[in-house]
Short mmCIF file of C-alpha atoms and ligand atoms in Angstrom, two decimals:
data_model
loop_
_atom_site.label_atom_id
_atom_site.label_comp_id
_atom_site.label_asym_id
_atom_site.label_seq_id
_atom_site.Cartn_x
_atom_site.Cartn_y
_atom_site.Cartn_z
CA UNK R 1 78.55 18.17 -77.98
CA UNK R 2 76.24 17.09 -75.31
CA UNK R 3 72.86 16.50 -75.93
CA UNK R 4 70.55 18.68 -74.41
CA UNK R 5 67.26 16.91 -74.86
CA UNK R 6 66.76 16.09 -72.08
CA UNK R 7 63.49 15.08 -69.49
CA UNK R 8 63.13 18.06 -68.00
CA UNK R 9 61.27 19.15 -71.37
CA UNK R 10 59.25 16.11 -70.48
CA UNK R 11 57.39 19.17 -68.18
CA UNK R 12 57.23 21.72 -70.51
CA UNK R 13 56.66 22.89 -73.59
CA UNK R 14 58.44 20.01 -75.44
CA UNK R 15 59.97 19.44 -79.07
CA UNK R 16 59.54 15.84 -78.81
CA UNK R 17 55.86 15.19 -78.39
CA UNK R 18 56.09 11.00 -78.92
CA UNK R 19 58.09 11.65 -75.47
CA UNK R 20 56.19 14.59 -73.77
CA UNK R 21 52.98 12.68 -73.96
CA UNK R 22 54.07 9.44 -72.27
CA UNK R 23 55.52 11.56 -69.30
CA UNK R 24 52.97 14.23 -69.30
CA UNK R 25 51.24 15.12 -65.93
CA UNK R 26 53.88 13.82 -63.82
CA UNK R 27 57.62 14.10 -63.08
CA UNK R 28 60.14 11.55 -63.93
CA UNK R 29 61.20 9.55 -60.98
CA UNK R 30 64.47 9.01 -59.95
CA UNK R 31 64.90 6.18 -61.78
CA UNK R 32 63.73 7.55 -65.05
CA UNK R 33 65.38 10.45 -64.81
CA UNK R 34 69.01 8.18 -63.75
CA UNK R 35 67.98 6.02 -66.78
CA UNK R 36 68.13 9.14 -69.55
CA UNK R 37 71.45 10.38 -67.78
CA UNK R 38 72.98 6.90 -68.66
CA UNK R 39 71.90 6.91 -72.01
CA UNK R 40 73.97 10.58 -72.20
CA UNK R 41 71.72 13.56 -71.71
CA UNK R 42 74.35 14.31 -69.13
CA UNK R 43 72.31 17.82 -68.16
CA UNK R 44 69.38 15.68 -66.74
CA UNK R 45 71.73 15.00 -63.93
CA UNK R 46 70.32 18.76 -63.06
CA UNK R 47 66.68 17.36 -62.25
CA UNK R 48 68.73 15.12 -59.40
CA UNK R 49 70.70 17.68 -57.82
CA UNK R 50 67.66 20.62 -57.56
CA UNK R 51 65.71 17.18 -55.82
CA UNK R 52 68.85 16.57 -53.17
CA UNK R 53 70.66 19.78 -53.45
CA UNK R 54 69.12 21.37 -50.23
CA UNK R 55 68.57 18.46 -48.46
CA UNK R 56 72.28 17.30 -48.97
CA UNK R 57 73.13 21.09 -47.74
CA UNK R 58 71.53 20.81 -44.66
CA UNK R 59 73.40 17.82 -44.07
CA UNK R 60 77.04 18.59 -44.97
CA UNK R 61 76.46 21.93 -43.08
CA UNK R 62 75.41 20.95 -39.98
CA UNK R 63 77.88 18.26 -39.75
CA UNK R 64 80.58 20.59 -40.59
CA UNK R 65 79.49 23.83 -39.08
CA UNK R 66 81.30 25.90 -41.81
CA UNK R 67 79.55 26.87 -44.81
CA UNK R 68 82.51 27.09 -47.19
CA UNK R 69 83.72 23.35 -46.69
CA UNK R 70 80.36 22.77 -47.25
CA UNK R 71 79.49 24.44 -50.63
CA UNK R 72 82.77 22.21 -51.73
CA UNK R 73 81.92 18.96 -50.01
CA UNK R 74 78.39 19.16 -51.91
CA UNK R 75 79.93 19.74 -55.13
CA UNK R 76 82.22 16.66 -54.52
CA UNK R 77 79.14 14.44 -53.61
CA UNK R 78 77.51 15.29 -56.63
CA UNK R 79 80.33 14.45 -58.94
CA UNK R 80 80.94 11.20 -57.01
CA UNK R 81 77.63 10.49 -57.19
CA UNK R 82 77.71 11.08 -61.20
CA UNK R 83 80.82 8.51 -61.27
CA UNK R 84 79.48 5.87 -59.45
CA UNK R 85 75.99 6.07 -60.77
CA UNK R 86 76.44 2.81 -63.06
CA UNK R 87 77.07 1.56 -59.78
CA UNK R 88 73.95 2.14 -58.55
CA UNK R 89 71.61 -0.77 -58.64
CA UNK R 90 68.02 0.41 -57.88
CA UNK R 91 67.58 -1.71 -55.05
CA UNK R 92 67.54 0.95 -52.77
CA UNK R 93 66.30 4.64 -53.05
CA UNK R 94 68.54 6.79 -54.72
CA UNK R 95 67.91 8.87 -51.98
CA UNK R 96 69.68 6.43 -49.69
CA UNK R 97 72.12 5.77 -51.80
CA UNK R 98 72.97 9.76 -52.35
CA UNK R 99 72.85 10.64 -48.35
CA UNK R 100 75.50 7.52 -48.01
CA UNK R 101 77.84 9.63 -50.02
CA UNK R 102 77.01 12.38 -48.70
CA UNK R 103 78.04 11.31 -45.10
CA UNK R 104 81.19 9.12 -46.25
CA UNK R 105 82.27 12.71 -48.06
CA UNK R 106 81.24 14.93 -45.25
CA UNK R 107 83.60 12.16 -42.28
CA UNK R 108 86.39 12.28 -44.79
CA UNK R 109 86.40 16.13 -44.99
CA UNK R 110 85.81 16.48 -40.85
CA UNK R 111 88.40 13.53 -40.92
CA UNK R 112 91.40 15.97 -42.65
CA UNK R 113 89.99 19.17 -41.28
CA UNK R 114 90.42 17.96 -37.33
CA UNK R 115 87.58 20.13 -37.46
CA UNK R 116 84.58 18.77 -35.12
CA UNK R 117 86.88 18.95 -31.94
CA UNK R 118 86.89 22.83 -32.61
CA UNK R 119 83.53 23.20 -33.16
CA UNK R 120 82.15 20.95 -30.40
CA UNK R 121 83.49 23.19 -27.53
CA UNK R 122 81.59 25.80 -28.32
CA UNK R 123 79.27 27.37 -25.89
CA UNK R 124 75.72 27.09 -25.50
CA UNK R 125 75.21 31.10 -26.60
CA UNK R 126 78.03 30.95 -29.21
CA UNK R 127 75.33 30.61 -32.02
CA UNK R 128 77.35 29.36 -35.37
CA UNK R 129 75.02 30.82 -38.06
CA UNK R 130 74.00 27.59 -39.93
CA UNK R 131 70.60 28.79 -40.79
CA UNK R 132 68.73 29.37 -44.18
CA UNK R 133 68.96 33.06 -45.34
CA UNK R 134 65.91 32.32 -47.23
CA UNK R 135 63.88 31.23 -44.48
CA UNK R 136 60.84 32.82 -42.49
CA UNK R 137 61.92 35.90 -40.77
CA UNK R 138 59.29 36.23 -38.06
CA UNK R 139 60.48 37.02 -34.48
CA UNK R 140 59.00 33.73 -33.38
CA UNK R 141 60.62 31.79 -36.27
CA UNK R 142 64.09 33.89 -35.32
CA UNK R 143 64.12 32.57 -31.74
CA UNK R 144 63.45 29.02 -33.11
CA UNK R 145 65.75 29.05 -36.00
CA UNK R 146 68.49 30.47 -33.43
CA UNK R 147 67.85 27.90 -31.12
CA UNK R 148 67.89 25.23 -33.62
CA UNK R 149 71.11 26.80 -34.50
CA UNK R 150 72.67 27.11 -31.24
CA UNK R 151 71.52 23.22 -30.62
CA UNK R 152 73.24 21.82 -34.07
CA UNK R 153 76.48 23.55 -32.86
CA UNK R 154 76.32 21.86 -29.72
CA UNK R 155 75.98 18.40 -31.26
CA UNK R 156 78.38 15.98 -32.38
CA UNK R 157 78.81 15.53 -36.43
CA UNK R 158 76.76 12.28 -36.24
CA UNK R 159 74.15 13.51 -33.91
CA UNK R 160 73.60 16.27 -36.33
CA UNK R 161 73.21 13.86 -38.79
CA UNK R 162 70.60 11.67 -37.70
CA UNK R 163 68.81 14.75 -36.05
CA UNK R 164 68.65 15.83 -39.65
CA UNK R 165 68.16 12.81 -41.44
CA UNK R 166 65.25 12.10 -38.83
CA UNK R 167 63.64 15.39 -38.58
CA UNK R 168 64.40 16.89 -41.86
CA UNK R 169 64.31 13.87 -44.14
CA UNK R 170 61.68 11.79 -42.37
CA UNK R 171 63.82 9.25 -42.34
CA UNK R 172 63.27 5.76 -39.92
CA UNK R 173 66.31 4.14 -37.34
CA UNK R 174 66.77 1.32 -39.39
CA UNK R 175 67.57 3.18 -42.82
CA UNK R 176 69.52 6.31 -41.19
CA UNK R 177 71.81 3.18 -39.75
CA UNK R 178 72.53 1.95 -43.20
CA UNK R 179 73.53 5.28 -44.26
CA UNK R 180 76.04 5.92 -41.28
CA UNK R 181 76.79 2.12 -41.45
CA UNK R 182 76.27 1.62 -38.01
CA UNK R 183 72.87 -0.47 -36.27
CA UNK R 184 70.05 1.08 -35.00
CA UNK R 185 70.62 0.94 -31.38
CA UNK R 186 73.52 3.71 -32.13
CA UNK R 187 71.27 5.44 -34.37
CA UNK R 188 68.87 6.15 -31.49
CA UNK R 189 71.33 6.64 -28.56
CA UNK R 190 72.61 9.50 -31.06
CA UNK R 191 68.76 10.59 -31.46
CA UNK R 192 68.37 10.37 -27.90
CA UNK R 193 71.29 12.37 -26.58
CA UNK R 194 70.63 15.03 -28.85
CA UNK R 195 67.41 15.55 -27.36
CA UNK R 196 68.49 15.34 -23.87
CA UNK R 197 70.92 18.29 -25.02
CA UNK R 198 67.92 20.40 -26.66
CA UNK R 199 66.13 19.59 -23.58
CA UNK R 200 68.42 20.74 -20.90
CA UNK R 201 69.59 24.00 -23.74
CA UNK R 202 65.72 25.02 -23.61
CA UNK R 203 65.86 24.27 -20.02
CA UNK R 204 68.53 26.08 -18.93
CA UNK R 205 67.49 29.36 -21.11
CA UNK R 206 64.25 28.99 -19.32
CA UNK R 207 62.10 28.88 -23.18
CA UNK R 208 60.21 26.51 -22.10
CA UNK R 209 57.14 28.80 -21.97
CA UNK R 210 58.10 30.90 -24.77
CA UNK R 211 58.06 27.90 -26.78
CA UNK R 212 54.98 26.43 -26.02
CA UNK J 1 58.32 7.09 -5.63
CA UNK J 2 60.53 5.89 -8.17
CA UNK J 3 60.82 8.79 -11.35
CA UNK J 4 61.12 8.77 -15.05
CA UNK J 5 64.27 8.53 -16.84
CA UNK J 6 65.61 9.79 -20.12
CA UNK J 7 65.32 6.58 -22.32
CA UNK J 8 61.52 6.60 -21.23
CA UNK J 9 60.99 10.28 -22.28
CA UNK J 10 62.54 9.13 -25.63
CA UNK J 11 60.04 6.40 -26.32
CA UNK J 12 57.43 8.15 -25.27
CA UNK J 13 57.89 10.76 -28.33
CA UNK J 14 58.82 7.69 -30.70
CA UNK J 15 55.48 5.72 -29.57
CA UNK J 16 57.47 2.79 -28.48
CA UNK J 17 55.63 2.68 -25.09
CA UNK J 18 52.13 0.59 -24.52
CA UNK J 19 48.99 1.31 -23.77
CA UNK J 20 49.29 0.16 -20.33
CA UNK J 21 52.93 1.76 -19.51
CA UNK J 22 51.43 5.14 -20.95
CA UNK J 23 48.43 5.00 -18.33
CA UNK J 24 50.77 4.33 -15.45
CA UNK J 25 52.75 7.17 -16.73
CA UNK J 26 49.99 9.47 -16.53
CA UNK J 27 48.93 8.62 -13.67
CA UNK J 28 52.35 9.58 -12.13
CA UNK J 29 53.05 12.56 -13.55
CA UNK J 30 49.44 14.18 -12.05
CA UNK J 31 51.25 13.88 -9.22
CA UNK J 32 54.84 14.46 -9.74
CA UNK J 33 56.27 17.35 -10.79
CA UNK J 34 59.51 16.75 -11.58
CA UNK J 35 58.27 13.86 -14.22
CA UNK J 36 55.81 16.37 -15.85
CA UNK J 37 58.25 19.10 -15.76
CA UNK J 38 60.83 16.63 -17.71
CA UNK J 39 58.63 15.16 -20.26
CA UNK J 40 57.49 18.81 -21.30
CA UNK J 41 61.01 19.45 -21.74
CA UNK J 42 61.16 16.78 -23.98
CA UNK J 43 58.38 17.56 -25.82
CA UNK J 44 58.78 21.15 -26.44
CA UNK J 45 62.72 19.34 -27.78
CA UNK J 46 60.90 17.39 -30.08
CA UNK J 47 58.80 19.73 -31.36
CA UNK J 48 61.12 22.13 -32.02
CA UNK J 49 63.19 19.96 -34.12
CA UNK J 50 60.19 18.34 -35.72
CA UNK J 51 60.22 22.53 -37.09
CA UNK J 52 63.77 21.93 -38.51
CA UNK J 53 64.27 23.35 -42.35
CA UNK J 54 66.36 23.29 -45.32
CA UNK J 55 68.77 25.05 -45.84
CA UNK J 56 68.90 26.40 -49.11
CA UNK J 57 72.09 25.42 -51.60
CA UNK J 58 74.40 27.68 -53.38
CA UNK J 59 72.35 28.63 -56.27
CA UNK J 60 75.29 28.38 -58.62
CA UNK J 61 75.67 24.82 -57.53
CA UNK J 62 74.59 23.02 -60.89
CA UNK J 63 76.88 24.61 -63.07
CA UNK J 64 79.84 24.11 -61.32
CA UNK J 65 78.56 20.40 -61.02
CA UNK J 66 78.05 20.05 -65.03
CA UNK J 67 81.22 21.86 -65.66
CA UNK J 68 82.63 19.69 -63.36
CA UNK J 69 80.85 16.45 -64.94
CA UNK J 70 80.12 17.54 -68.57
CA UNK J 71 84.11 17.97 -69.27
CA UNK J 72 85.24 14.21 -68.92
CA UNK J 73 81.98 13.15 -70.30
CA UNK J 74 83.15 15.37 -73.57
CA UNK J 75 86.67 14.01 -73.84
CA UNK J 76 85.65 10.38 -73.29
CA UNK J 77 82.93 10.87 -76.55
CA UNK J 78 85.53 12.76 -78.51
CA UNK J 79 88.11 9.11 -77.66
CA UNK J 80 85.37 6.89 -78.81
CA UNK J 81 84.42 8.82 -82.15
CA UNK J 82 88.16 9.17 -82.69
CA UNK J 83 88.40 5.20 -82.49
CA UNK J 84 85.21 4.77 -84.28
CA UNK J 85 86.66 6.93 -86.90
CA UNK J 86 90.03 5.39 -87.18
CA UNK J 87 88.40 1.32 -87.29
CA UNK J 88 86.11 2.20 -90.14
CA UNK J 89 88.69 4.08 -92.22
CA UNK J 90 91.05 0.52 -92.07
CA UNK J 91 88.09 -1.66 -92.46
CA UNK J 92 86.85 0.81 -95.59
CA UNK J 93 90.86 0.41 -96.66
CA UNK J 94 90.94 -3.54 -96.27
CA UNK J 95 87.67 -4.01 -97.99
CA UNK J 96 89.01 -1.53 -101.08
CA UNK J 97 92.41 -3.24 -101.20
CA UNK J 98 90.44 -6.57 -100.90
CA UNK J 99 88.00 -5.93 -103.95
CA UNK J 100 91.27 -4.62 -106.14
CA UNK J 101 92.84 -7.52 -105.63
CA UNK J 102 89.79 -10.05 -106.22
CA UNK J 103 88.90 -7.89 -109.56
CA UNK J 104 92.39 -7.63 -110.56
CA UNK J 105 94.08 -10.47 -109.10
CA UNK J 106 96.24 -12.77 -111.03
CA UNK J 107 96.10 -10.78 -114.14
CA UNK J 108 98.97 -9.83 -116.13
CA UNK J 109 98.89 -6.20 -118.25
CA UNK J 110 97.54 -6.93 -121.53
CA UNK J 111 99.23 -5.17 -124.82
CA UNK J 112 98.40 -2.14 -125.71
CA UNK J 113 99.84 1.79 -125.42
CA UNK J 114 100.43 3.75 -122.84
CA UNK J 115 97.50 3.52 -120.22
CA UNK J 116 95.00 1.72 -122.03
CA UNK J 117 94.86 -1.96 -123.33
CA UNK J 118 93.84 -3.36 -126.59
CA UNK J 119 90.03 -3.33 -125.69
CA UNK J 120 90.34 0.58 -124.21
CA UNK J 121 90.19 -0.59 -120.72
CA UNK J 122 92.62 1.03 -118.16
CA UNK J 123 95.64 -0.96 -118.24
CA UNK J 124 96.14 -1.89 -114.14
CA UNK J 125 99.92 -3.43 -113.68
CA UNK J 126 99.51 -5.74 -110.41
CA UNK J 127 102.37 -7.50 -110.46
CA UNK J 128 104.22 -5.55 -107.36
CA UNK J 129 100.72 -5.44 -105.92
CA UNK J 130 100.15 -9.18 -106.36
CA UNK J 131 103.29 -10.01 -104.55
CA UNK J 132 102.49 -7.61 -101.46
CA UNK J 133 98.58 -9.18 -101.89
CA UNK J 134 99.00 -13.11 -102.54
CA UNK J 135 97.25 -13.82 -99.61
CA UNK J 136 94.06 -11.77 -99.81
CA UNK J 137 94.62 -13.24 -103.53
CA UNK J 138 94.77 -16.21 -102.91
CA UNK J 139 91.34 -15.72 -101.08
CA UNK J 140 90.02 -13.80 -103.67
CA UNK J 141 90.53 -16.45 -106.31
CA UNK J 142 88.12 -18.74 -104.42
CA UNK J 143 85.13 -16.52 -104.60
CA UNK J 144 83.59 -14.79 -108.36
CA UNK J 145 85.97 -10.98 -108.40
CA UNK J 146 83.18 -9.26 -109.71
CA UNK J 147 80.92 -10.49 -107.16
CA UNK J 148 83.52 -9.53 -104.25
CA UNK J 149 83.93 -6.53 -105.83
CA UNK J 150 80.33 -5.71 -105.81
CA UNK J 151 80.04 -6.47 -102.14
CA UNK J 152 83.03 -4.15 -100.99
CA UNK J 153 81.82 -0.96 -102.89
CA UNK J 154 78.13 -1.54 -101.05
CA UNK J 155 80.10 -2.64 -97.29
CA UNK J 156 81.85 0.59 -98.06
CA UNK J 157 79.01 2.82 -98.71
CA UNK J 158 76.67 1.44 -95.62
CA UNK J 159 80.52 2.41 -93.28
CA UNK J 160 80.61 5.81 -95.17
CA UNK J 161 76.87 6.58 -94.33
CA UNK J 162 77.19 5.21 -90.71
CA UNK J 163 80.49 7.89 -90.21
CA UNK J 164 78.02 10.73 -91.59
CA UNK J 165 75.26 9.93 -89.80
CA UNK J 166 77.25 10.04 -86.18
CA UNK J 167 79.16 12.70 -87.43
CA UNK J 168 75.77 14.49 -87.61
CA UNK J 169 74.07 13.02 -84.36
CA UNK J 170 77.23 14.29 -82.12
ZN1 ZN Z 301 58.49 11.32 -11.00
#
């Protein structure tokens, strides 16, 4: 059986109260919370995927435009991730280290699916509906959420990427280019371009006052 | 007049430009429209992505995941108590066939009927076993038998506990 006790009680009312009380206050880190998975409480492994679970979403979906592939890509990041996690060193942020998967998993699927050439010929007003169900429903948030969706269709899987790395994660240059292994210069050509093609999408629908 | 281009819009919205540039910049775009036209473009760009969101993951995402994970992690505890298991069994077996033949070692049957010797004692023929055992005999002989004896029975308790005890924890 697997033990269940595990540092999410850490939060909560707690059976262990040597443990609650030198945790109390605060949530585990990363680290801790990597450290008690090693030593077994394999269901902590749940406190690291509610952390990265959307952000990892947003990723894999708007590099693969199909929500599907992505539900399974995500579940195959997380399981590689819980393989290799003796492999992870704690010199970087397990953040980093997570999105690096995520995007090596996300190419390989795009890789075998021949997928991106499909999906980057769509038109401007061919909207592929990548956005969050649970989000804001306000007309104003609507037209922004559409646009937003309309642009990430538009973009290349790697320009979606760092768009979402940079705007979503709050990530710099310099760190989204050692997740796509690449150097910074590409990183902001990528950034760059997909501006230019927000720009000229906003232009061209004339929203530039509605917008403002 | 020479105009603005793309890479300059860019830095502009990353701060990459200097305090100097920027006031030239200004200056220009007060009186061209094209350049003020552009880098409002760009703006209203990067603020609308600067309102990008989550989206929100499959809520039955964990589970799969820990079925997924929890499975091997299982099977490769069950291997390792099986081994566990199986190594302290033929250490507990060595250490008992050890201590019979350091107590009992050497010794031939004394008289007596049936099962019991002269003194009452329970009459233990080791001859066969001796043969099978002359080495861990021929150890045995070097150290006291009751004393090796002694030590087995406790080695073999401490194992026994030790199986209980993870029996119990897993
Ligand atoms: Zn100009």
């Amino acid at each position: 059986m697997i033990k269940t006790n595990n540092l999410e009680n850490k939060n909560s009312v707690s059976e262990t109260p040597q443990r609650t009380r030198t945790l109390s206050g605060r949530k585990p880190d990363d680290l801790e919370v990597i450290r008690s998975v090693r030593e077994g409480n394999t269901s902590d492994f749940s406190i690291l995927m509610d952390r990265y679970k959307n952000k990892a979403f947003s990723l894999i979906l708007r590099m693969l435009k199909n929500r599907m592939d992505a539900e399974e890509v995500l579940q195959d990041c997380f399981v590689k991730a819980w393989k290799n996690l003796d492999s992870f060193k704690g010199d970087s942020q397990f953040a980093t280290w997570f999105y690096r998967i995520v995007y090596n998993t996300t190419l390989t699927k795009l890789t075998g699916k021949k997928r991106e050439t499909e999906k980057e010929m769509l038109s401007i007003g061919e909207d592929v509906d990548i956005r969050d169900e649970h989000a804001d429903t306000s007309a104003a948030t609507l037209e922004r959420n559409r646009l937003l969706g309309a642009l990430i269709a538009m973009l290349t899987p790697n320009q979606a990427a760092v768009v979402n790395l940079f705007y979503l994660d709050g990530l710099s240059c310099e760190e989204i280019a050692g997740i796509l292994d690449t150097n910074v210069g590409n990183v902001k050509t990528l950034l760059h371009r997909s501006r230019a093609t927000l720009k000229n999408l906003i232009q061209k629908k004339n929203l530039h006052e509605e917008l403002r | 007049m020479k105009h603005y281009d793309e890479e300059f819009f860019n830095k502009m919205l990353d701060d990459e430009i200097t305090a100097e540039e920027k006031e030239l910049f200004f200056v220009h775009i007060k009186e061209c429209t094209a350049c003020r036209e552009q880098y409002r473009l760009f703006q209203s760009a990067h603020t609308l992505l600067l309102s990008l969101t989550e989206i929100t993951a499959p809520e039955e995402i964990n589970n799969l995941v820990l079925k997924k994970i929890m499975k091997p992690a299982a099977k490769k505890k069950n291997e390792k108590r099986f081994f566990i298991t199986v190594l302290s069994g033929l250490t507990v077996m060595l250490l008992a066939i050890f201590g019979i033949v350091a107590k009992f070692g050497g010794t031939e049957p004394k008289g007596g009927n049936g099962l019991f010797d002269n003194l009452g004692n329970f009459k233990f023929d080791t001859s066969i076993l001796n043969k099978i055992l002359s080495p861990f005999s021929s150890i045995s002989k070097l150290i006291s038998p009751d004393s090796v004896l002694l030590v087995t029975l406790l080695l073999s308790s401490i194992l026994v506990f030790f199986l209980i005890e993870r029996t119990k924890k897993n």
